[in-house]
PDB file of C-alpha atoms in Angstrom:
ATOM      1  CA  MET N   1     -12.474  11.097  66.994  1.00 41.00           C
ATOM      2  CA  TYR N   2      -9.639  10.496  64.526  1.00 39.00           C
ATOM      3  CA  PRO N   3      -6.044  10.872  65.790  1.00 43.00           C
ATOM      4  CA  SER N   4      -4.182  14.018  64.825  1.00 46.00           C
ATOM      5  CA  LEU N   5      -1.218  14.006  62.481  1.00 40.00           C
ATOM      6  CA  GLY N   6       1.026  14.901  65.405  1.00 45.00           C
ATOM      7  CA  GLY N   7      -0.229  11.888  67.338  1.00 46.00           C
ATOM      8  CA  LEU N   8       0.410   9.613  64.364  1.00 40.00           C
ATOM      9  CA  ALA N   9       3.939  10.952  63.989  1.00 45.00           C
ATOM     10  CA  ARG N  10       4.690  10.338  67.653  1.00 46.00           C
ATOM     11  CA  ARG N  11       3.154   6.862  67.547  1.00 46.00           C
ATOM     12  CA  GLY N  12       4.792   5.914  64.261  1.00 46.00           C
ATOM     13  CA  PRO N  13       7.938   4.399  65.818  1.00 48.00           C
ATOM     14  CA  CYS N  14       5.799   2.537  68.375  1.00 46.00           C
ATOM     15  CA  LEU N  15       3.694   1.103  65.551  1.00 43.00           C
ATOM     16  CA  LEU N  16       6.914   0.110  63.849  1.00 49.00           C
ATOM     17  CA  CYS N  17       8.017  -1.819  66.947  1.00 49.00           C
ATOM     18  CA  TYR N  18       4.571  -3.395  67.181  1.00 45.00           C
ATOM     19  CA  THR N  19       4.499  -4.566  63.577  1.00 44.00           C
ATOM     20  CA  VAL N  20       8.014  -5.976  63.792  1.00 46.00           C
ATOM     21  CA  ALA N  21       7.105  -7.849  66.970  1.00 46.00           C
ATOM     22  CA  MET N  22       3.845  -9.159  65.501  1.00 45.00           C
ATOM     23  CA  SER N  23       5.629 -10.336  62.385  1.00 44.00           C
ATOM     24  CA  VAL N  24       7.760 -12.725  64.427  1.00 40.00           C
ATOM     25  CA  CYS N  25       5.319 -13.701  67.144  1.00 41.00           C
ATOM     26  CA  GLU N  26       4.260 -16.898  65.371  1.00 37.00           C
ATOM     27  CA  VAL N  27       7.793 -18.242  65.685  1.00 36.00           C
ATOM     28  CA  VAL N  28       7.193 -18.860  69.376  1.00 37.00           C
ATOM     29  CA  SER N  29       4.194 -21.115  68.762  1.00 38.00           C
ATOM     30  CA  GLY N  30       5.413 -22.763  65.532  1.00 42.00           C
ATOM     31  CA  PRO N  31       6.786 -26.315  65.244  1.00 38.00           C
ATOM     32  CA  ASN N  32      10.382 -26.980  66.182  1.00 40.00           C
ATOM     33  CA  GLU N  33      11.304 -28.947  63.054  1.00 41.00           C
ATOM     34  CA  GLN N  34      12.935 -26.679  60.488  1.00 43.00           C
ATOM     35  CA  GLN N  35      15.199 -27.038  57.491  1.00 43.00           C
ATOM     36  CA  ASP N  36      18.618 -25.462  57.425  1.00 43.00           C
ATOM     37  CA  PRO N  37      18.008 -21.781  56.656  1.00 44.00           C
ATOM     38  CA  VAL N  38      19.198 -20.215  53.416  1.00 45.00           C
ATOM     39  CA  TYR N  39      20.429 -16.642  53.794  1.00 47.00           C
ATOM     40  CA  PRO N  40      21.495 -13.958  51.350  1.00 49.00           C
ATOM     41  CA  LYS N  41      25.199 -14.130  50.666  1.00 49.00           C
ATOM     42  CA  SER N  42      27.099 -11.799  52.990  1.00 51.00           C
ATOM     43  CA  PRO N  43      29.814  -9.528  51.623  1.00 53.00           C
ATOM     44  CA  ALA N  44      33.398  -9.853  52.775  1.00 58.00           C
ATOM     45  CA  LEU N  45      33.599  -8.426  56.283  1.00 69.00           C
ATOM     46  CA  PHE N  46      35.894  -5.504  57.087  1.00 74.00           C
ATOM     47  CA  SER N  47      37.348  -5.708  53.583  1.00 81.00           C
ATOM     48  CA  ARG N  48      39.321  -3.130  51.655  1.00 86.00           C
ATOM     49  CA  PRO N  49      36.204  -1.262  50.384  1.00 87.00           C
ATOM     50  CA  TYR N  50      35.054  -0.927  54.001  1.00 89.00           C
ATOM     51  CA  TRP N  51      38.304   0.695  55.103  1.00 91.00           C
ATOM     52  CA  LEU N  52      38.377   2.954  52.043  1.00 93.00           C
ATOM     53  CA  THR N  53      34.823   4.064  52.823  1.00 92.00           C
ATOM     54  CA  MET N  54      35.724   4.743  56.440  1.00 93.00           C
ATOM     55  CA  ALA N  55      38.802   6.741  55.420  1.00 95.00           C
ATOM     56  CA  ALA N  56      36.876   8.833  52.887  1.00 95.00           C
ATOM     57  CA  GLY N  57      34.049   9.418  55.351  1.00 94.00           C
ATOM     58  CA  THR N  58      36.461  10.475  58.085  1.00 94.00           C
ATOM     59  CA  CYS N  59      38.147  12.970  55.761  1.00 95.00           C
ATOM     60  CA  ALA N  60      34.788  14.415  54.748  1.00 95.00           C
ATOM     61  CA  LEU N  61      33.756  14.684  58.391  1.00 94.00           C
ATOM     62  CA  ALA N  62      37.006  16.462  59.253  1.00 94.00           C
ATOM     63  CA  GLY N  63      36.324  18.975  56.494  1.00 94.00           C
ATOM     64  CA  LEU N  64      32.806  19.650  57.770  1.00 94.00           C
ATOM     65  CA  ALA N  65      34.145  20.013  61.312  1.00 93.00           C
ATOM     66  CA  ALA N  66      36.649  22.603  60.101  1.00 93.00           C
ATOM     67  CA  ILE N  67      33.797  24.577  58.511  1.00 91.00           C
ATOM     68  CA  ALA N  68      31.717  24.305  61.680  1.00 91.00           C
ATOM     69  CA  SER N  69      34.615  25.506  63.847  1.00 90.00           C
ATOM     70  CA  ARG N  70      34.493  29.012  62.393  1.00 89.00           C
ATOM     71  CA  LYS N  71      33.117  31.748  64.581  1.00 84.00           C
ATOM     72  CA  ARG N  72      30.389  32.739  62.145  1.00 86.00           C
ATOM     73  CA  PRO N  73      28.114  30.527  60.034  1.00 85.00           C
ATOM     74  CA  ASN N  74      29.313  30.228  56.461  1.00 86.00           C
ATOM     75  CA  HIS N  75      27.470  31.893  53.588  1.00 88.00           C
ATOM     76  CA  TYR N  76      26.235  28.613  52.090  1.00 91.00           C
ATOM     77  CA  ASP N  77      24.593  27.394  55.299  1.00 90.00           C
ATOM     78  CA  ILE N  78      22.733  30.678  55.712  1.00 90.00           C
ATOM     79  CA  ALA N  79      21.671  30.791  52.063  1.00 91.00           C
ATOM     80  CA  ILE N  80      20.387  27.197  52.123  1.00 91.00           C
ATOM     81  CA  THR N  81      18.369  27.796  55.286  1.00 91.00           C
ATOM     82  CA  ARG N  82      16.822  31.078  54.120  1.00 90.00           C
ATOM     83  CA  ARG N  83      15.943  29.819  50.650  1.00 89.00           C
ATOM     84  CA  PHE N  84      14.546  26.570  51.989  1.00 86.00           C
ATOM     85  CA  GLN N  85      12.370  28.289  54.580  1.00 87.00           C
ATOM     86  CA  ARG N  86      10.960  30.719  52.009  1.00 88.00           C
ATOM     87  CA  HIS N  87       9.990  28.149  49.394  1.00 86.00           C
ATOM     88  CA  VAL N  88       8.450  25.349  51.477  1.00 85.00           C
ATOM     89  CA  ALA N  89       4.670  25.112  51.074  1.00 85.00           C
ATOM     90  CA  PRO N  90       2.519  25.041  54.265  1.00 85.00           C
ATOM     91  CA  PRO N  91       1.532  21.332  53.915  1.00 88.00           C
ATOM     92  CA  ALA N  92       5.182  20.378  53.420  1.00 88.00           C
ATOM     93  CA  ALA N  93       6.176  22.576  56.368  1.00 86.00           C
ATOM     94  CA  LYS N  94       3.758  20.720  58.633  1.00 88.00           C
ATOM     95  CA  ALA N  95       5.119  17.389  57.420  1.00 90.00           C
ATOM     96  CA  LEU N  96       8.679  18.514  58.142  1.00 88.00           C
ATOM     97  CA  ARG N  97       7.696  19.401  61.708  1.00 89.00           C
ATOM     98  CA  LEU N  98       6.188  15.946  62.165  1.00 89.00           C
ATOM     99  CA  ILE N  99       9.316  14.250  60.822  1.00 89.00           C
ATOM    100  CA  SER N 100      11.404  15.625  63.686  1.00 88.00           C
ATOM    101  CA  SER N 101       8.896  14.927  66.458  1.00 84.00           C
ATOM    102  CA  PRO N 102       9.871  11.258  67.160  1.00 84.00           C
ATOM    103  CA  GLY N 103      13.558  12.173  67.457  1.00 82.00           C
ATOM    104  CA  TYR N 104      13.572  13.992  70.792  1.00 83.00           C
ATOM    105  CA  ALA N 105      14.682  12.307  74.005  1.00 80.00           C
ATOM    106  CA  PRO N 106      13.426  10.533  76.038  1.00 83.00           C
ATOM    107  CA  PHE N 107      10.808   9.356  73.521  1.00 86.00           C
ATOM    108  CA  THR N 108      13.394   8.217  70.997  1.00 87.00           C
ATOM    109  CA  HIS N 109      15.175   6.135  73.662  1.00 90.00           C
ATOM    110  CA  SER N 110      11.915   4.438  74.618  1.00 90.00           C
ATOM    111  CA  VAL N 111      11.395   3.376  70.987  1.00 91.00           C
ATOM    112  CA  VAL N 112      14.832   1.739  70.825  1.00 93.00           C
ATOM    113  CA  ILE N 113      14.404  -0.021  74.159  1.00 94.00           C
ATOM    114  CA  SER N 114      10.904  -1.211  73.225  1.00 93.00           C
ATOM    115  CA  LEU N 115      12.111  -2.764  69.984  1.00 93.00           C
ATOM    116  CA  ALA N 116      15.053  -4.403  71.750  1.00 94.00           C
ATOM    117  CA  GLY N 117      12.706  -5.736  74.439  1.00 94.00           C
ATOM    118  CA  CYS N 118      10.427  -7.277  71.811  1.00 92.00           C
ATOM    119  CA  TYR N 119      13.329  -9.014  70.134  1.00 92.00           C
ATOM    120  CA  TRP N 120      14.732 -10.250  73.452  1.00 94.00           C
ATOM    121  CA  ALA N 121      11.377 -11.627  74.617  1.00 93.00           C
ATOM    122  CA  LEU N 122      10.983 -13.534  71.352  1.00 90.00           C
ATOM    123  CA  GLY N 123      14.430 -15.070  71.599  1.00 89.00           C
ATOM    124  CA  TYR N 124      16.178 -12.857  69.043  1.00 90.00           C
ATOM    125  CA  ARG N 125      18.984 -11.905  71.407  1.00 91.00           C
ATOM    126  CA  ARG N 126      21.480 -10.799  68.774  1.00 91.00           C
ATOM    127  CA  GLU N 127      18.959  -8.443  67.168  1.00 92.00           C
ATOM    128  CA  ALA N 128      18.060  -7.080  70.611  1.00 93.00           C
ATOM    129  CA  ILE N 129      21.694  -6.382  71.500  1.00 94.00           C
ATOM    130  CA  PHE N 130      22.381  -4.608  68.223  1.00 95.00           C
ATOM    131  CA  SER N 131      19.166  -2.601  68.624  1.00 94.00           C
ATOM    132  CA  ILE N 132      20.558  -1.238  71.883  1.00 95.00           C
ATOM    133  CA  GLY N 133      23.868  -0.779  70.073  1.00 94.00           C
ATOM    134  CA  THR N 134      22.284   1.841  67.814  1.00 94.00           C
ATOM    135  CA  MET N 135      22.188   4.160  70.815  1.00 92.00           C
ATOM    136  CA  GLY N 136      25.983   4.168  70.851  1.00 91.00           C
ATOM    137  CA  ALA N 137      25.936   6.585  67.935  1.00 91.00           C
ATOM    138  CA  GLY N 138      24.796   9.224  70.420  1.00 88.00           C
ATOM    139  CA  PHE N 139      28.177   9.023  72.167  1.00 90.00           C
ATOM    140  CA  SER N 140      29.911   9.796  68.867  1.00 90.00           C
ATOM    141  CA  THR N 141      27.790  12.883  68.267  1.00 92.00           C
ATOM    142  CA  GLY N 142      28.207  13.924  71.901  1.00 91.00           C
ATOM    143  CA  ILE N 143      31.998  13.868  71.606  1.00 93.00           C
ATOM    144  CA  LEU N 144      31.885  15.876  68.390  1.00 93.00           C
ATOM    145  CA  LYS N 145      29.471  18.404  69.867  1.00 92.00           C
ATOM    146  CA  LEU N 146      31.808  18.982  72.815  1.00 92.00           C
ATOM    147  CA  SER N 147      34.868  19.172  70.558  1.00 92.00           C
ATOM    148  CA  VAL N 148      33.545  21.533  67.873  1.00 92.00           C
ATOM    149  CA  ARG N 149      31.232  23.598  70.124  1.00 91.00           C
ATOM    150  CA  ARG N 150      29.239  25.111  67.291  1.00 91.00           C
ATOM    151  CA  PRO N 151      26.280  27.171  68.550  1.00 89.00           C
ATOM    152  CA  ARG N 152      22.782  26.599  67.252  1.00 89.00           C
ATOM    153  CA  PRO N 153      21.382  28.872  64.535  1.00 88.00           C
ATOM    154  CA  ASP N 154      20.177  32.214  65.800  1.00 82.00           C
ATOM    155  CA  VAL N 155      16.562  32.422  66.974  1.00 82.00           C
ATOM    156  CA  SER N 156      15.797  34.566  63.933  1.00 79.00           C
ATOM    157  CA  PHE N 157      16.068  31.375  61.872  1.00 81.00           C
ATOM    158  CA  ARG N 158      13.716  29.380  64.099  1.00 76.00           C
ATOM    159  CA  MET N 159      10.473  28.218  62.512  1.00 72.00           C
ATOM    160  CA  HIS N 160       9.675  26.147  65.590  1.00 69.00           C
ATOM    161  CA  HIS N 161      10.778  27.367  69.016  1.00 69.00           C
ATOM    162  CA  ARG N 162      12.057  24.615  71.267  1.00 71.00           C
ATOM    163  CA  LEU N 163      14.564  24.655  74.117  1.00 70.00           C
ATOM    164  CA  LEU N 164      17.802  23.193  72.721  1.00 76.00           C
ATOM    165  CA  LYS N 165      20.636  23.053  75.232  1.00 78.00           C
ATOM    166  CA  ASP N 166      23.325  21.147  73.329  1.00 81.00           C
ATOM    167  CA  ASN N 167      25.571  22.312  70.503  1.00 88.00           C
ATOM    168  CA  SER N 168      24.659  22.215  66.830  1.00 89.00           C
ATOM    169  CA  PHE N 169      27.371  20.145  65.127  1.00 93.00           C
ATOM    170  CA  PRO N 170      26.606  17.386  64.211  1.00 93.00           C
ATOM    171  CA  SER N 171      22.843  16.820  64.162  1.00 92.00           C
ATOM    172  CA  GLY N 172      21.810  14.160  66.663  1.00 91.00           C
ATOM    173  CA  HIS N 173      18.495  13.654  64.879  1.00 92.00           C
ATOM    174  CA  ALA N 174      20.242  12.910  61.580  1.00 94.00           C
ATOM    175  CA  THR N 175      22.678  10.509  63.234  1.00 95.00           C
ATOM    176  CA  HIS N 176      20.037   8.607  65.176  1.00 95.00           C
ATOM    177  CA  TYR N 177      17.592   8.301  62.275  1.00 95.00           C
ATOM    178  CA  THR N 178      20.336   7.041  59.956  1.00 96.00           C
ATOM    179  CA  VAL N 179      21.552   4.402  62.417  1.00 96.00           C
ATOM    180  CA  PHE N 180      18.349   3.162  64.035  1.00 96.00           C
ATOM    181  CA  TYR N 181      15.964   3.261  61.090  1.00 96.00           C
ATOM    182  CA  GLY N 182      18.747   2.106  58.783  1.00 96.00           C
ATOM    183  CA  TYR N 183      19.212  -0.927  61.045  1.00 96.00           C
ATOM    184  CA  VAL N 184      15.482  -1.692  61.045  1.00 95.00           C
ATOM    185  CA  ALA N 185      15.399  -1.364  57.259  1.00 95.00           C
ATOM    186  CA  PHE N 186      18.376  -3.728  57.006  1.00 95.00           C
ATOM    187  CA  LEU N 187      16.608  -6.394  59.062  1.00 93.00           C
ATOM    188  CA  ALA N 188      13.416  -6.022  57.045  1.00 93.00           C
ATOM    189  CA  ALA N 189      15.219  -6.200  53.703  1.00 92.00           C
ATOM    190  CA  ARG N 190      17.374  -9.168  54.705  1.00 89.00           C
ATOM    191  CA  TYR N 191      14.918 -11.427  56.532  1.00 88.00           C
ATOM    192  CA  LEU N 192      11.375 -10.579  55.463  1.00 89.00           C
ATOM    193  CA  PRO N 193       9.974 -11.888  52.165  1.00 88.00           C
ATOM    194  CA  ALA N 194       8.318  -9.611  49.643  1.00 89.00           C
ATOM    195  CA  CYS N 195       5.082  -8.644  51.403  1.00 90.00           C
ATOM    196  CA  PRO N 196       3.148  -5.488  52.410  1.00 91.00           C
ATOM    197  CA  LEU N 197       4.784  -5.444  55.858  1.00 90.00           C
ATOM    198  CA  ARG N 198       8.274  -5.429  54.348  1.00 93.00           C
ATOM    199  CA  ALA N 199       7.355  -2.687  51.876  1.00 94.00           C
ATOM    200  CA  ALA N 200       5.765  -0.574  54.626  1.00 94.00           C
ATOM    201  CA  LEU N 201       8.792  -0.864  56.917  1.00 93.00           C
ATOM    202  CA  LEU N 202      11.227   0.014  54.132  1.00 95.00           C
ATOM    203  CA  ALA N 203       9.112   2.973  53.011  1.00 95.00           C
ATOM    204  CA  TYR N 204       8.695   4.283  56.581  1.00 94.00           C
ATOM    205  CA  CYS N 205      12.390   4.012  57.441  1.00 95.00           C
ATOM    206  CA  SER N 206      13.553   5.450  54.110  1.00 95.00           C
ATOM    207  CA  THR N 207      11.216   8.430  54.438  1.00 94.00           C
ATOM    208  CA  LEU N 208      12.467   9.311  57.914  1.00 94.00           C
ATOM    209  CA  ILE N 209      16.125   8.995  56.926  1.00 95.00           C
ATOM    210  CA  ALA N 210      15.696  11.059  53.753  1.00 94.00           C
ATOM    211  CA  CYS N 211      13.559  13.800  55.291  1.00 93.00           C
ATOM    212  CA  VAL N 212      15.142  14.330  58.706  1.00 94.00           C
ATOM    213  CA  GLY N 213      17.889  16.555  57.260  1.00 92.00           C
ATOM    214  CA  PRO N 214      15.544  18.970  55.462  1.00 92.00           C
ATOM    215  CA  SER N 215      13.324  18.930  58.553  1.00 92.00           C
ATOM    216  CA  ARG N 216      16.110  20.089  60.879  1.00 91.00           C
ATOM    217  CA  VAL N 217      17.246  22.797  58.461  1.00 92.00           C
ATOM    218  CA  TYR N 218      13.717  24.083  57.858  1.00 91.00           C
ATOM    219  CA  LEU N 219      12.966  24.280  61.593  1.00 90.00           C
ATOM    220  CA  GLY N 220      16.127  26.352  62.088  1.00 89.00           C
ATOM    221  CA  HIS N 221      17.549  23.887  64.620  1.00 89.00           C
ATOM    222  CA  HIS N 222      20.626  23.013  62.530  1.00 90.00           C
ATOM    223  CA  TRP N 223      22.651  24.222  59.587  1.00 92.00           C
ATOM    224  CA  ALA N 224      22.880  22.123  56.429  1.00 93.00           C
ATOM    225  CA  SER N 225      26.478  21.186  57.277  1.00 94.00           C
ATOM    226  CA  ASP N 226      25.288  19.927  60.672  1.00 94.00           C
ATOM    227  CA  VAL N 227      22.813  17.465  59.185  1.00 95.00           C
ATOM    228  CA  ALA N 228      25.303  16.396  56.508  1.00 95.00           C
ATOM    229  CA  ALA N 229      27.811  15.596  59.250  1.00 95.00           C
ATOM    230  CA  GLY N 230      25.134  13.844  61.317  1.00 95.00           C
ATOM    231  CA  GLN N 231      24.127  11.550  58.482  1.00 95.00           C
ATOM    232  CA  LEU N 232      27.783  10.933  57.683  1.00 96.00           C
ATOM    233  CA  VAL N 233      28.501   9.914  61.280  1.00 96.00           C
ATOM    234  CA  GLY N 234      25.380   7.773  61.286  1.00 96.00           C
ATOM    235  CA  GLY N 235      26.294   6.123  57.984  1.00 95.00           C
ATOM    236  CA  LEU N 236      29.809   5.231  59.152  1.00 96.00           C
ATOM    237  CA  TYR N 237      28.509   3.953  62.490  1.00 96.00           C
ATOM    238  CA  LEU N 238      25.791   1.884  60.808  1.00 96.00           C
ATOM    239  CA  LEU N 239      28.269   0.419  58.330  1.00 94.00           C
ATOM    240  CA  THR N 240      30.579  -0.670  61.142  1.00 94.00           C
ATOM    241  CA  MET N 241      27.700  -2.060  63.206  1.00 94.00           C
ATOM    242  CA  LEU N 242      26.348  -4.108  60.304  1.00 93.00           C
ATOM    243  CA  GLN N 243      29.822  -5.486  59.617  1.00 90.00           C
ATOM    244  CA  ALA N 244      29.928  -6.682  63.219  1.00 91.00           C
ATOM    245  CA  TYR N 245      26.366  -8.039  62.927  1.00 91.00           C
ATOM    246  CA  LEU N 246      27.234 -10.111  59.854  1.00 88.00           C
ATOM    247  CA  ALA N 247      30.311 -11.492  61.601  1.00 83.00           C
ATOM    248  CA  PHE N 248      28.029 -13.590  63.825  1.00 77.00           C
ATOM    249  CA  GLU N 249      26.112 -16.689  62.790  1.00 58.00           C
ATOM    250  CA  PRO N 250      22.648 -15.510  61.663  1.00 55.00           C
ATOM    251  CA  LEU N 251      19.544 -16.611  63.500  1.00 50.00           C
ATOM    252  CA  PRO N 252      16.915 -18.810  61.797  1.00 52.00           C
ATOM    253  CA  PRO N 253      14.521 -16.993  59.450  1.00 52.00           C
ATOM    254  CA  LEU N 254      10.886 -16.480  60.279  1.00 51.00           C
ATOM    255  CA  PRO N 255       8.988 -19.655  59.255  1.00 51.00           C
ATOM    256  CA  CYS N 256       5.615 -17.916  59.479  1.00 50.00           C
ATOM    257  CA  LEU N 257       6.720 -15.300  56.898  1.00 47.00           C
ATOM    258  CA  SER N 258       8.979 -17.318  54.603  1.00 48.00           C
ATOM    259  CA  SER N 259       7.742 -18.650  51.289  1.00 49.00           C
ATOM    260  CA  GLY N 260       6.754 -22.229  52.003  1.00 44.00           C
ATOM    261  CA  THR N 261       6.678 -24.224  55.225  1.00 42.00           C
ATOM    262  CA  PRO N 262       9.967 -26.087  55.786  1.00 42.00           C
ATOM    263  CA  HIS N 263       8.596 -28.236  58.616  1.00 41.00           C
ATOM    264  CA  VAL N 264       5.765 -29.481  56.432  1.00 38.00           C
ATOM    265  CA  VAL N 265       8.157 -30.347  53.625  1.00 38.00           C
ATOM    266  CA  GLU N 266      10.336 -32.232  56.071  1.00 41.00           C
ATOM    267  CA  LYS N 267       7.355 -34.291  57.247  1.00 39.00           C
ATOM    268  CA  GLU N 268       6.404 -35.121  53.669  1.00 38.00           C
ATOM    269  CA  ARG N 269       9.916 -36.323  52.971  1.00 39.00           C
ATOM    270  CA  GLY N 270       9.794 -38.486  56.098  1.00 42.00           C
ATOM    271  CA  GLU N 271       6.594 -40.132  54.924  1.00 43.00           C
TER     272      GLU N 271
END
């Protein structure tokens, strides 16, 4: 029997971890002789554009929090939700349900820990530590949820009934997808050469990040301002995390996936 679409959606992040791990597994068994790696040029760390971006993002987040603090949902949030729910075709509606399915705990935590474990076992300790670091974004959303205390949309807006105990603002799904899958996409874009695996990882991560917001609004689990704030929090967190990541000396690239074989070239030069 073929797996259902729901099963594929739930296994998608696990397949992502598996493909990332398999892409670097040959490093363990490869020769030790390597040339000095050549990396893409890193931007200036914690520069003026970074601080300007953080300041602008914080102001935008404060504005969204002020909107979310009102007793009643604003007219625009209600209008967006109602219009979106009425005009989504059934196939698209099913896809939007599947987009949200990997984002519920504890499954989403197991995906992060699995990817970090793969990196750690293969010797990529820095990547493993920063993989775990993506979970720190949840503390940011938790603090905001407790501070703003915005209730979830009324059950009359629910297209998918699920027990949701926490507050609505900001969206934890949007924050987590932006940080975790943005981090995976960063690693793929920076260290993998142009190949089908790289293209598949970038497409998978980009699709989840782009579609998680519409998914949460369509399901009636969040307002549009909630997901906007969630992706804003996730974007600021990811930007800061990547600045810290680039501040460390990068690890060697993957010889088994790079164009050419440095150790072979080195032997030829020795001869």
